[in-house]
mmCIF file with all atom_site columns, C-alpha atoms in Angstrom:
data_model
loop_
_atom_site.group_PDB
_atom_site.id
_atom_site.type_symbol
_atom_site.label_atom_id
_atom_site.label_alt_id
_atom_site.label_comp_id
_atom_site.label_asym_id
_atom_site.label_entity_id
_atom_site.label_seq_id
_atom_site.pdbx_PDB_ins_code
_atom_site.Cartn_x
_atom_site.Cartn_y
_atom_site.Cartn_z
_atom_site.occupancy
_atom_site.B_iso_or_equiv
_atom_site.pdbx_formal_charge
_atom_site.auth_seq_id
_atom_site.auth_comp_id
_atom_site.auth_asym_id
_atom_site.auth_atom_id
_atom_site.pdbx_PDB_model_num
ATOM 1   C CA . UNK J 1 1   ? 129.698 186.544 73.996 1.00 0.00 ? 1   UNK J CA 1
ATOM 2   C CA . UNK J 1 2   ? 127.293 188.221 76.680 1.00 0.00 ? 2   UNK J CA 1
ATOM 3   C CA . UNK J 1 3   ? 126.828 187.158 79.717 1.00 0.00 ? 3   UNK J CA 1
ATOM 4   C CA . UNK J 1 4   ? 122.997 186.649 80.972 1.00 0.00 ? 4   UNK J CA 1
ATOM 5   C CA . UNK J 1 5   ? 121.849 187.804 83.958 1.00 0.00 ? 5   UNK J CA 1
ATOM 6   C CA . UNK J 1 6   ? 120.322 185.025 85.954 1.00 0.00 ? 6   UNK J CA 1
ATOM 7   C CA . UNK J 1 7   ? 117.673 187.543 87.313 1.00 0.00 ? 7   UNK J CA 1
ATOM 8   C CA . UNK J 1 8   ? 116.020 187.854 83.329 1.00 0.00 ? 8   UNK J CA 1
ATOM 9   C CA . UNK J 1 9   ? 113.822 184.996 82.425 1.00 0.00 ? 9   UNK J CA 1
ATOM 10  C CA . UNK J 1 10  ? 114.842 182.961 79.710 1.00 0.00 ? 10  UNK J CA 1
ATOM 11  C CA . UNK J 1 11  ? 113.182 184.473 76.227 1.00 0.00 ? 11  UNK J CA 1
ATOM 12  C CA . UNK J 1 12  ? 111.196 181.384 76.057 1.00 0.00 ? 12  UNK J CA 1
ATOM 13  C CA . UNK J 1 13  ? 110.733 179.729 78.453 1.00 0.00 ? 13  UNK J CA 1
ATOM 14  C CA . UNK J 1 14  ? 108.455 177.120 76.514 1.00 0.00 ? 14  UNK J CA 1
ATOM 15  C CA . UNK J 1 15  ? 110.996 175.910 74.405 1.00 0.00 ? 15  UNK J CA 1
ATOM 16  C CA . UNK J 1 16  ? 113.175 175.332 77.548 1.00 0.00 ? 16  UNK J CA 1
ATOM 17  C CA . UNK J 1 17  ? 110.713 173.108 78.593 1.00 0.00 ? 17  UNK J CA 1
ATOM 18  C CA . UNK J 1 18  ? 109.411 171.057 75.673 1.00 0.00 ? 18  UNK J CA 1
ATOM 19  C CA . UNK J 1 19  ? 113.294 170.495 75.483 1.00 0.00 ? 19  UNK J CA 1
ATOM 20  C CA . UNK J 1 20  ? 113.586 169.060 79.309 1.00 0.00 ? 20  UNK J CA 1
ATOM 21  C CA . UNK J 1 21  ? 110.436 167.053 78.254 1.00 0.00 ? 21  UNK J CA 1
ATOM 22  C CA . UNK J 1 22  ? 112.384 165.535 75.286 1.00 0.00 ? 22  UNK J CA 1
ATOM 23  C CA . UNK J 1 23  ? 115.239 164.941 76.588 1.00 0.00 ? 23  UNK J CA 1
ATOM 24  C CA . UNK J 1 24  ? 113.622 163.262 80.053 1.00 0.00 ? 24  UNK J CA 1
ATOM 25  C CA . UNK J 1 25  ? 111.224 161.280 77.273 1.00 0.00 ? 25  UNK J CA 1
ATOM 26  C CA . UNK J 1 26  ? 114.860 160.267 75.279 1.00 0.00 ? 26  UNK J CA 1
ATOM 27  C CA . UNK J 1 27  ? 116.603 159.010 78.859 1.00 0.00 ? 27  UNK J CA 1
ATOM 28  C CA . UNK J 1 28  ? 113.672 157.628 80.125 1.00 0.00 ? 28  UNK J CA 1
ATOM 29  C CA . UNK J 1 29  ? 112.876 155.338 76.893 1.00 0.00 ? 29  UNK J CA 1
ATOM 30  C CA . UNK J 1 30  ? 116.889 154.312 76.732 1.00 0.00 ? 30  UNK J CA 1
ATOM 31  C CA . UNK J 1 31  ? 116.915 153.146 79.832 1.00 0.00 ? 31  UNK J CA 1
ATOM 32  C CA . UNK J 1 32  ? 113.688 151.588 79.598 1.00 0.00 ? 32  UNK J CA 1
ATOM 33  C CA . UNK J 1 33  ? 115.234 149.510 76.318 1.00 0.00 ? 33  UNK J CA 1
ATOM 34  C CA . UNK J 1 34  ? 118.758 148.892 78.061 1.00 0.00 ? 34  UNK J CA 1
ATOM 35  C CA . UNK J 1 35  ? 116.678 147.305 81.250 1.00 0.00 ? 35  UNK J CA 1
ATOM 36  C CA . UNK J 1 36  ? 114.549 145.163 78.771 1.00 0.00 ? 36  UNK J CA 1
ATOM 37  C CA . UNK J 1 37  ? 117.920 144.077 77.087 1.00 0.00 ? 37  UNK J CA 1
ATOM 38  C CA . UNK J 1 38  ? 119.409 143.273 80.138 1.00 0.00 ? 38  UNK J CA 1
ATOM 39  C CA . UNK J 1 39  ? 116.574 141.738 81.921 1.00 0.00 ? 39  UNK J CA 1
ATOM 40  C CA . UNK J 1 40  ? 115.466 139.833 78.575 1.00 0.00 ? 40  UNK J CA 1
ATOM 41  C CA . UNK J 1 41  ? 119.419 138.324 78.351 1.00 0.00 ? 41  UNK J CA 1
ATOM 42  C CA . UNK J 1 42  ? 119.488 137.409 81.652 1.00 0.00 ? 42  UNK J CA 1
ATOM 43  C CA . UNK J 1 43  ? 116.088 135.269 82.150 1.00 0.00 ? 43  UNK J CA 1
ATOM 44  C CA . UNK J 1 44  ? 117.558 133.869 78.495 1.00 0.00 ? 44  UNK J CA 1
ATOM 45  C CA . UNK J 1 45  ? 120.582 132.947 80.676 1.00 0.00 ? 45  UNK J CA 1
ATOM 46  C CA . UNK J 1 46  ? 118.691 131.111 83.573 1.00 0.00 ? 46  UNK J CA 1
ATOM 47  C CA . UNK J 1 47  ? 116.233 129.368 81.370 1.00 0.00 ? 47  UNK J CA 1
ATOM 48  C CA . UNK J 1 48  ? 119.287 128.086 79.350 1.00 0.00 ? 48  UNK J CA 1
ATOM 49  C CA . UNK J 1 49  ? 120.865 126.704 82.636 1.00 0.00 ? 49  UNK J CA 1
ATOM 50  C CA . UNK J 1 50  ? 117.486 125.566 83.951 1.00 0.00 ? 50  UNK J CA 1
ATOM 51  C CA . UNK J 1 51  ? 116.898 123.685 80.870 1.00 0.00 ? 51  UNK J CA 1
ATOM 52  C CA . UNK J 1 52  ? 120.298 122.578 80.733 1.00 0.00 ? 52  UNK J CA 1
ATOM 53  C CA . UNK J 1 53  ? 120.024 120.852 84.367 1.00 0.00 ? 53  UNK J CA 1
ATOM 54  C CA . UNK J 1 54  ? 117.055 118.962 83.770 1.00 0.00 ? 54  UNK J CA 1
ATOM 55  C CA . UNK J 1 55  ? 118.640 117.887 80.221 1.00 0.00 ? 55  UNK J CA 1
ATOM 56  C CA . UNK J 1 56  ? 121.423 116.560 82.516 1.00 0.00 ? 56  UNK J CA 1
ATOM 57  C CA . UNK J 1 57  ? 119.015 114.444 84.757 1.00 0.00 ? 57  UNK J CA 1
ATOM 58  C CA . UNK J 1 58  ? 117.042 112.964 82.196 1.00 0.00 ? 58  UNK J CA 1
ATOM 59  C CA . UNK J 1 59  ? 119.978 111.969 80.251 1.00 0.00 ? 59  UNK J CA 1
ATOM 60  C CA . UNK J 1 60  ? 121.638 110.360 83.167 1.00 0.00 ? 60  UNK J CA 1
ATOM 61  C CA . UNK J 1 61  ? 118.461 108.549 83.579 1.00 0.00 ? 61  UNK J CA 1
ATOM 62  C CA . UNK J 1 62  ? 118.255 107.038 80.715 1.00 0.00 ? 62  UNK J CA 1
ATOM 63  C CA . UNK J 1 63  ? 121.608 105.820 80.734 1.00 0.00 ? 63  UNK J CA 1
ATOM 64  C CA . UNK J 1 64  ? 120.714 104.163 84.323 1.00 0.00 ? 64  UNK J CA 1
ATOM 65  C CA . UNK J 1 65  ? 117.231 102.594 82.284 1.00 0.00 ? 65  UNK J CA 1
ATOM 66  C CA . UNK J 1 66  ? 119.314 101.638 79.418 1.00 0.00 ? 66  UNK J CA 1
ATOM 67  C CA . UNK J 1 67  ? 122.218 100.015 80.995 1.00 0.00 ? 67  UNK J CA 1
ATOM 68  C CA . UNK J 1 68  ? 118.901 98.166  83.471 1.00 0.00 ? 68  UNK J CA 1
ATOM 69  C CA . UNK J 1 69  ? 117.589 96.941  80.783 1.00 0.00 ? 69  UNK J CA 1
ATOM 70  C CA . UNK J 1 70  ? 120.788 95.620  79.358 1.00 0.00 ? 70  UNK J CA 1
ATOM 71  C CA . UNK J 1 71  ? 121.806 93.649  82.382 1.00 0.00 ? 71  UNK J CA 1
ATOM 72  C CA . UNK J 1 72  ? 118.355 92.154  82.155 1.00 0.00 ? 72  UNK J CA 1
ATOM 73  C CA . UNK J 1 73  ? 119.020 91.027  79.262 1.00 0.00 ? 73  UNK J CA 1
ATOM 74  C CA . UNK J 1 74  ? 122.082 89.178  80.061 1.00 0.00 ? 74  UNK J CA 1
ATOM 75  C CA . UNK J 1 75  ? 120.178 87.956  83.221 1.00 0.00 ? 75  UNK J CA 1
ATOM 76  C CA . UNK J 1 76  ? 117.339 86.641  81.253 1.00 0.00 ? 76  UNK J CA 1
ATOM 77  C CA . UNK J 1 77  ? 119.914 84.819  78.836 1.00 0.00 ? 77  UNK J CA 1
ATOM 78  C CA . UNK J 1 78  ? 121.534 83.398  82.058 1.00 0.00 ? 78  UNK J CA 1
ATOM 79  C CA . UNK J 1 79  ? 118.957 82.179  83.597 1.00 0.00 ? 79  UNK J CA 1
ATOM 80  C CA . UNK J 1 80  ? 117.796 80.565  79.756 1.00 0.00 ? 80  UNK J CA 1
ATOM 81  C CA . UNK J 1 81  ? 120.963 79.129  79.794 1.00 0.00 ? 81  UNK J CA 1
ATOM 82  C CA . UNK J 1 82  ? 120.388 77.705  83.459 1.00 0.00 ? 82  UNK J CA 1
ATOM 83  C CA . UNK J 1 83  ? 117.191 76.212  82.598 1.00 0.00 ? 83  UNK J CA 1
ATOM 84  C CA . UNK J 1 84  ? 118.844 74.464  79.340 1.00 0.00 ? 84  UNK J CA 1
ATOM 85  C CA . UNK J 1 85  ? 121.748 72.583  81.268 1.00 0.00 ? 85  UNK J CA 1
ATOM 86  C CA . UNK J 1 86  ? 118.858 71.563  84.145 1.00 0.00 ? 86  UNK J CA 1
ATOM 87  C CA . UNK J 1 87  ? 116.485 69.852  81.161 1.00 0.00 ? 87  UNK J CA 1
ATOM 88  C CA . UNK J 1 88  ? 119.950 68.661  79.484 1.00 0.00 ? 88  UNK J CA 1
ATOM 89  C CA . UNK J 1 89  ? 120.439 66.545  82.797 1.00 0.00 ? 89  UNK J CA 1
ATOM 90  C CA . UNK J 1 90  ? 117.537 63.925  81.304 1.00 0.00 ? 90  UNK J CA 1
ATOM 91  C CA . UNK J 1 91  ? 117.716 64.828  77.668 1.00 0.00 ? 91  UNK J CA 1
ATOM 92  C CA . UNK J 1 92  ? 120.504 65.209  75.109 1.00 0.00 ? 92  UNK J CA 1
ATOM 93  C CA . UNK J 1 93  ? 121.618 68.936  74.655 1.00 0.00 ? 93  UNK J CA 1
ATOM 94  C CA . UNK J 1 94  ? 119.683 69.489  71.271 1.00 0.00 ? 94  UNK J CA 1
ATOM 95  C CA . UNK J 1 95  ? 116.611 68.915  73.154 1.00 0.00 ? 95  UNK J CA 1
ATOM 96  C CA . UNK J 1 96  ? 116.923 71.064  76.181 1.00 0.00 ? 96  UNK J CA 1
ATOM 97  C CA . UNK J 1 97  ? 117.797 74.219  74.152 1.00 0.00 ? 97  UNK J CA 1
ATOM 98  C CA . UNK J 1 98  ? 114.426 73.408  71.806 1.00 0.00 ? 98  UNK J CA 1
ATOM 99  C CA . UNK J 1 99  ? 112.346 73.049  75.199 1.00 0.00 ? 99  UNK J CA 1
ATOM 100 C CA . UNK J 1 100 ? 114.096 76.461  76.525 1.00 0.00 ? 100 UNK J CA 1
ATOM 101 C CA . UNK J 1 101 ? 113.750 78.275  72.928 1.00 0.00 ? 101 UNK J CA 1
ATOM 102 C CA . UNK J 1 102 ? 109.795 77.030  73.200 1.00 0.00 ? 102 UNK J CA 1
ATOM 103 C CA . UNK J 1 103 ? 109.304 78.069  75.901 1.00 0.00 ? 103 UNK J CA 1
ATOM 104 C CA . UNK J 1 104 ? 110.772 81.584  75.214 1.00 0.00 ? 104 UNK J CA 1
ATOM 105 C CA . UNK J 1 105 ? 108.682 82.075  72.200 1.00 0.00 ? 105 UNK J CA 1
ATOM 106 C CA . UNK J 1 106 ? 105.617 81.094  73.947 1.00 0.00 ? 106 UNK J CA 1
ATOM 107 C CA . UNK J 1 107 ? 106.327 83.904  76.759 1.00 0.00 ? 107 UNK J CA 1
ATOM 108 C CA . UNK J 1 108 ? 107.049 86.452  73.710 1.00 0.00 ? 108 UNK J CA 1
ATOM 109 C CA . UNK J 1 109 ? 103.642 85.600  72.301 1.00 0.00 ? 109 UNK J CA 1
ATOM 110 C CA . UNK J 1 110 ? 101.902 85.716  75.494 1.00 0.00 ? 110 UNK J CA 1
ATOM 111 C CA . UNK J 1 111 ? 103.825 89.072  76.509 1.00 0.00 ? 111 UNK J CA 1
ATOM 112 C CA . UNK J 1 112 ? 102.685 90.449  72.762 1.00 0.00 ? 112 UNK J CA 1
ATOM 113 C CA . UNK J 1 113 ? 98.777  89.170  73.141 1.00 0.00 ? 113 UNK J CA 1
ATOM 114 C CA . UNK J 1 114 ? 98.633  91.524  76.383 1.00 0.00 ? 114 UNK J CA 1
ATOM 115 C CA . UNK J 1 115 ? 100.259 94.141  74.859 1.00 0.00 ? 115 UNK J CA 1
ATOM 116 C CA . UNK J 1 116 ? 97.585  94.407  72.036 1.00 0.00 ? 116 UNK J CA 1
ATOM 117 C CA . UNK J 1 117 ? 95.296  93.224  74.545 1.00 0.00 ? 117 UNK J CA 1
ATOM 118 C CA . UNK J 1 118 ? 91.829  95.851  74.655 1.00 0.00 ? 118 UNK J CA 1
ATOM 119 C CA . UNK J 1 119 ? 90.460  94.610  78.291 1.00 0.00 ? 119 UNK J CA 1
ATOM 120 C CA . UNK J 1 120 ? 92.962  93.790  81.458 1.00 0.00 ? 120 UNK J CA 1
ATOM 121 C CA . UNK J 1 121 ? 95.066  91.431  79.682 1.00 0.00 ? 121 UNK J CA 1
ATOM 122 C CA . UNK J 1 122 ? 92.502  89.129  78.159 1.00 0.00 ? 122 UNK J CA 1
ATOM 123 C CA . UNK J 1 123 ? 93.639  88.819  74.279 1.00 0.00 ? 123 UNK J CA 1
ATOM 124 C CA . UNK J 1 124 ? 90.700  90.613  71.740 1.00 0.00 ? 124 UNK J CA 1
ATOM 125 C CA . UNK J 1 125 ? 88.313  89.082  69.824 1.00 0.00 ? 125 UNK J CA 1
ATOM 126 C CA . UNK J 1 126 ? 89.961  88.977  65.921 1.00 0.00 ? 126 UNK J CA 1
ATOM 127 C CA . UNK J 1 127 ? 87.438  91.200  63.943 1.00 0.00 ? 127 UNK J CA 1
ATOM 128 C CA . UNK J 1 128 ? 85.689  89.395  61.168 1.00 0.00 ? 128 UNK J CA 1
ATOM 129 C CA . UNK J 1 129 ? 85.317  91.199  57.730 1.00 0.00 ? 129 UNK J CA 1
ATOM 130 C CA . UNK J 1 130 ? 81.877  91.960  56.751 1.00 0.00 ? 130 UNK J CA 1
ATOM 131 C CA . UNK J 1 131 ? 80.113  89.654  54.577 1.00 0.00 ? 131 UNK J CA 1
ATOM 132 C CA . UNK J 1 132 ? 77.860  90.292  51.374 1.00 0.00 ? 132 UNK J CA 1
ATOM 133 C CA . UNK J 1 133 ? 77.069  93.058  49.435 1.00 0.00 ? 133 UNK J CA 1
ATOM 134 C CA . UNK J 1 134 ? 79.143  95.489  47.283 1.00 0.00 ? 134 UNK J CA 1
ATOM 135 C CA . UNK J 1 135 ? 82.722  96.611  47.662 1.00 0.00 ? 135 UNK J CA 1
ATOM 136 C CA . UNK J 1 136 ? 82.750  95.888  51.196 1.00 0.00 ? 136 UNK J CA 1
ATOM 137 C CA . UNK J 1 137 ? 79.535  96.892  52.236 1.00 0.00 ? 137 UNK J CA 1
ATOM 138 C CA . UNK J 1 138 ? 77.248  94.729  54.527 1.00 0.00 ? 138 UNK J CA 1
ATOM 139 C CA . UNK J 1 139 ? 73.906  94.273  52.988 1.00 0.00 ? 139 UNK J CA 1
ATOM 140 C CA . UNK J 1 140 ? 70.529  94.817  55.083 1.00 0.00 ? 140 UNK J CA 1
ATOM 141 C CA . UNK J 1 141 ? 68.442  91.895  56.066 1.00 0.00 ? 141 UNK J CA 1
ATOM 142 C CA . UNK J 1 142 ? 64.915  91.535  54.667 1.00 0.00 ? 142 UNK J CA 1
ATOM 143 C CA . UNK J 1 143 ? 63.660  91.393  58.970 1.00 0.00 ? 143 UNK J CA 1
ATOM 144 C CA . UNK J 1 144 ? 65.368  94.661  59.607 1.00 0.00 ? 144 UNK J CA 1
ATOM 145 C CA . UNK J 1 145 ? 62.468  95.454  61.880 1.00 0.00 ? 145 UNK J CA 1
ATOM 146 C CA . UNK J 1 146 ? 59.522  97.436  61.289 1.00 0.00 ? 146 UNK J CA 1
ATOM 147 C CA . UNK J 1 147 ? 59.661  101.091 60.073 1.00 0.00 ? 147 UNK J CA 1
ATOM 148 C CA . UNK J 1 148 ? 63.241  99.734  57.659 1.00 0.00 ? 148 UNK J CA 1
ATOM 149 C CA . UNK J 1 149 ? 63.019  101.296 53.805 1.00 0.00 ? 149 UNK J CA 1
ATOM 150 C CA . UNK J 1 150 ? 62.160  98.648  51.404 1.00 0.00 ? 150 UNK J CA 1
ATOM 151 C CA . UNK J 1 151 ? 60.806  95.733  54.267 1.00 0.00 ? 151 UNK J CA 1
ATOM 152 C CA . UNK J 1 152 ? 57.006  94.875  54.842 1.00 0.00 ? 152 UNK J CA 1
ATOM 153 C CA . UNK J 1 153 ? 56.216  95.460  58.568 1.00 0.00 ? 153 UNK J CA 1
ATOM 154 C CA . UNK J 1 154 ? 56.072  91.806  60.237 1.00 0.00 ? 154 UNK J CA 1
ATOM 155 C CA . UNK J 1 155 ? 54.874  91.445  63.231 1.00 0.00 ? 155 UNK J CA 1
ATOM 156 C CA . UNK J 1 156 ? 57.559  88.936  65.067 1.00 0.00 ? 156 UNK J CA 1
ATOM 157 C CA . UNK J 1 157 ? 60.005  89.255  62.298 1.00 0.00 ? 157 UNK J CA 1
ATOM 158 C CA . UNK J 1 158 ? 63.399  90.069  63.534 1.00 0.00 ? 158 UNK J CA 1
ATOM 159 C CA . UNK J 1 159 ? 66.753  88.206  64.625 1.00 0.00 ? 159 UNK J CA 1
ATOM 160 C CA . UNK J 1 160 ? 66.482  84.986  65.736 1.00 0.00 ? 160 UNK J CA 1
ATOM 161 C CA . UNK J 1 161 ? 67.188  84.521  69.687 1.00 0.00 ? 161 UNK J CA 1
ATOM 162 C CA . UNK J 1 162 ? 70.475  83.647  70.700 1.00 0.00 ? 162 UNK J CA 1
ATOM 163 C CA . UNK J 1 163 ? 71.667  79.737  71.056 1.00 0.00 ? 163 UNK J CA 1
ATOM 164 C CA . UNK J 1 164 ? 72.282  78.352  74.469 1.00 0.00 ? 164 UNK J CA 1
ATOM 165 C CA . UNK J 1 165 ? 75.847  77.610  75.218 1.00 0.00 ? 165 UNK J CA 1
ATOM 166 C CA . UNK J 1 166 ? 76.906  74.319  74.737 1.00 0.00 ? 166 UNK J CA 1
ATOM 167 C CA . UNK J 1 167 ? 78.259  71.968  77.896 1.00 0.00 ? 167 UNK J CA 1
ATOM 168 C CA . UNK J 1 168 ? 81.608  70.737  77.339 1.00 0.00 ? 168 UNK J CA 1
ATOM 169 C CA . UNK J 1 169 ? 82.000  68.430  80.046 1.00 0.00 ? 169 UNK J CA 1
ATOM 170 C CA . UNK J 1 170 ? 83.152  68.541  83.542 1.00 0.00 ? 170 UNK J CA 1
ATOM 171 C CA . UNK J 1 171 ? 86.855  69.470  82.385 1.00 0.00 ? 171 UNK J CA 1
ATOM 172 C CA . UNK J 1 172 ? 86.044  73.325  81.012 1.00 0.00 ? 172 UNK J CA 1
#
């Protein structure tokens, strides 16, 4: 095998370097890949913790709402119970628990109205169907207004004015 002499220049020297380039190009993109890799397992790692310590809290959390609501329970069935033996003091036992159970359903029904209740707890207004016409369909009165399809133009046709509200007594 000869030996070169280092003084010569390299027969091509452009083939030297489009090899440096490609093999510079080759590290330079495995490293790039191995960094992504790495970088891309370890922010995998921390979200997976992360999201594994605020699993924890929350759970823990709602163990602490569920076992509150649980001893309110029992509270609210104690002080029932309470409230039963007071009334059964003047009445016989039967009685007491059908004033107590009354007076638990009324509570649920109130508690329910302002649940479903549109306006700051005031129970809505129960919808009333339409009336008249076809398949469900309100019809159109004959004093629309003026300018209505199918209606003459009347002057001072129209709704009639509202009724005046009716006085109960002094106990409203």
């Amino acid at each position: 095998m000869p030996v070169q002499d280092k003084n010569v220049p390299l027969p091509d020297k452009a083939l030297g370097d489009a090899l440096s380039h490609v093999v510079h190009d080759a590290v330079r993109e495995s490293l790039r890949d191995s960094l992504r890799t790495v970088l891309r397992e370890e922010l995998r790692e921390e979200l997976r913790a992360e999201l594994s310590r605020a699993t924890r809290k929350q759970r823990r959390k709602a163990a602490l709402y569920a076992a509150s609501g649980a001893v309110g329970l029992y509270a609210g069935a104690a002080a029932a119970l309470t409230l039963g033996l007071v009334i059964a003091l003047g009445l016989p036992g039967w009685a007491a628990a059908l004033i107590v159970t009354a007076l638990l359903a009324v509570a649920a029904v109130l508690m329910r109205n302002a649940a479903r209740a549109e306006r700051g707890g005031v129970p809505a207004a129960p919808k009333t169907p339409p009336t008249g016409g076809t398949a469900g369909f309100p019809t159109v009165p004959p004093s629309a207004g003026p300018g209505t399809p199918g209606t003459p133009e009347t002057p001072g046709a129209g709704p009639p004015p509202p009724l005046a509200p009716k006085s109960r007594g002094p106990l409203e």
